[in-house]
XYZ file of N, CA and C in Angstrom:
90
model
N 0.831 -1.207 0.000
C 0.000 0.000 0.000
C 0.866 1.258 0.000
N 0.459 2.526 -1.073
C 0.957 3.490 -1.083
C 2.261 3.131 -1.765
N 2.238 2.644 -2.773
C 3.632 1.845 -3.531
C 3.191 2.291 -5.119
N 4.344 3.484 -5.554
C 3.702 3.923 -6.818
C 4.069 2.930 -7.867
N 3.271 2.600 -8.811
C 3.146 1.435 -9.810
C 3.276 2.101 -10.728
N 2.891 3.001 -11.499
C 2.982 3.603 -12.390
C 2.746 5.131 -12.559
N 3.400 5.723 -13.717
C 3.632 7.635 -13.780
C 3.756 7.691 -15.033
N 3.127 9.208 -15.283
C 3.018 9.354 -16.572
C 3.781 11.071 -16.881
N 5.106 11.770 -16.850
C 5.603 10.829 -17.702
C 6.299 9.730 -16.762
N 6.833 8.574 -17.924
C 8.091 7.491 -16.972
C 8.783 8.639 -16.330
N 9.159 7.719 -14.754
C 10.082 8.004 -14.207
C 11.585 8.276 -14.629
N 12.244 9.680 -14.408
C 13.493 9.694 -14.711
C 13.555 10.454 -15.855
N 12.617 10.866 -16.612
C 12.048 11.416 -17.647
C 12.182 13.308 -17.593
N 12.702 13.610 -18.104
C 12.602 15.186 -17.764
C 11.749 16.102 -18.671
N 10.946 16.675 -17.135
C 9.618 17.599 -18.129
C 9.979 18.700 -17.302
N 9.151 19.325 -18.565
C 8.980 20.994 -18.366
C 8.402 21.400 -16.788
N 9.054 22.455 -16.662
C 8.244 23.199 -15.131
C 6.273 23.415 -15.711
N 5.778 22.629 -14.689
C 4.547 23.162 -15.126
C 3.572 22.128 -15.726
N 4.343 20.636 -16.065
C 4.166 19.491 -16.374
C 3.235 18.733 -15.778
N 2.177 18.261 -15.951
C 1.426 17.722 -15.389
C 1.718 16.120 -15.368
N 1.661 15.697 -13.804
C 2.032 14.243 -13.763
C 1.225 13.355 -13.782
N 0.727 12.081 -13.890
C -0.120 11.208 -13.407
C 0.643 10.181 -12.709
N 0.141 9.698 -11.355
C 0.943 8.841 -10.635
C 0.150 7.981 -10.133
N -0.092 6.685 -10.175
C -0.789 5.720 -9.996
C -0.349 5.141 -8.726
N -1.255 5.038 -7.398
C -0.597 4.366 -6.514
C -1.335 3.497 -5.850
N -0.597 1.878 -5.451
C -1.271 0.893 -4.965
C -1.912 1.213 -3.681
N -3.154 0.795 -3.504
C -3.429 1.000 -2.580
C -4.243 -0.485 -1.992
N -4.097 -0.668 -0.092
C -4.247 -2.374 0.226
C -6.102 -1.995 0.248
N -6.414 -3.953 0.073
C -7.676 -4.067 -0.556
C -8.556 -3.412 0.636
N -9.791 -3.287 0.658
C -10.686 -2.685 1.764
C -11.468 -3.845 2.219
């Protein structure tokens, strides 16, 4: 839980100031 799985852009990736991220994060079942 709270373990990022995926980002948009890839990680390590260099964006512009101002870049909008998407970050996908696991979260444990309910």
């Amino acid at each position: 839980p709270g373990t990022v799985v995926g980002q948009t852009p890839a990680a390590g990736t260099l964006a512009a100031p101002g870049t909008v991220v998407d970050v996908v994060v696991a979260r444990s079942p309910q």
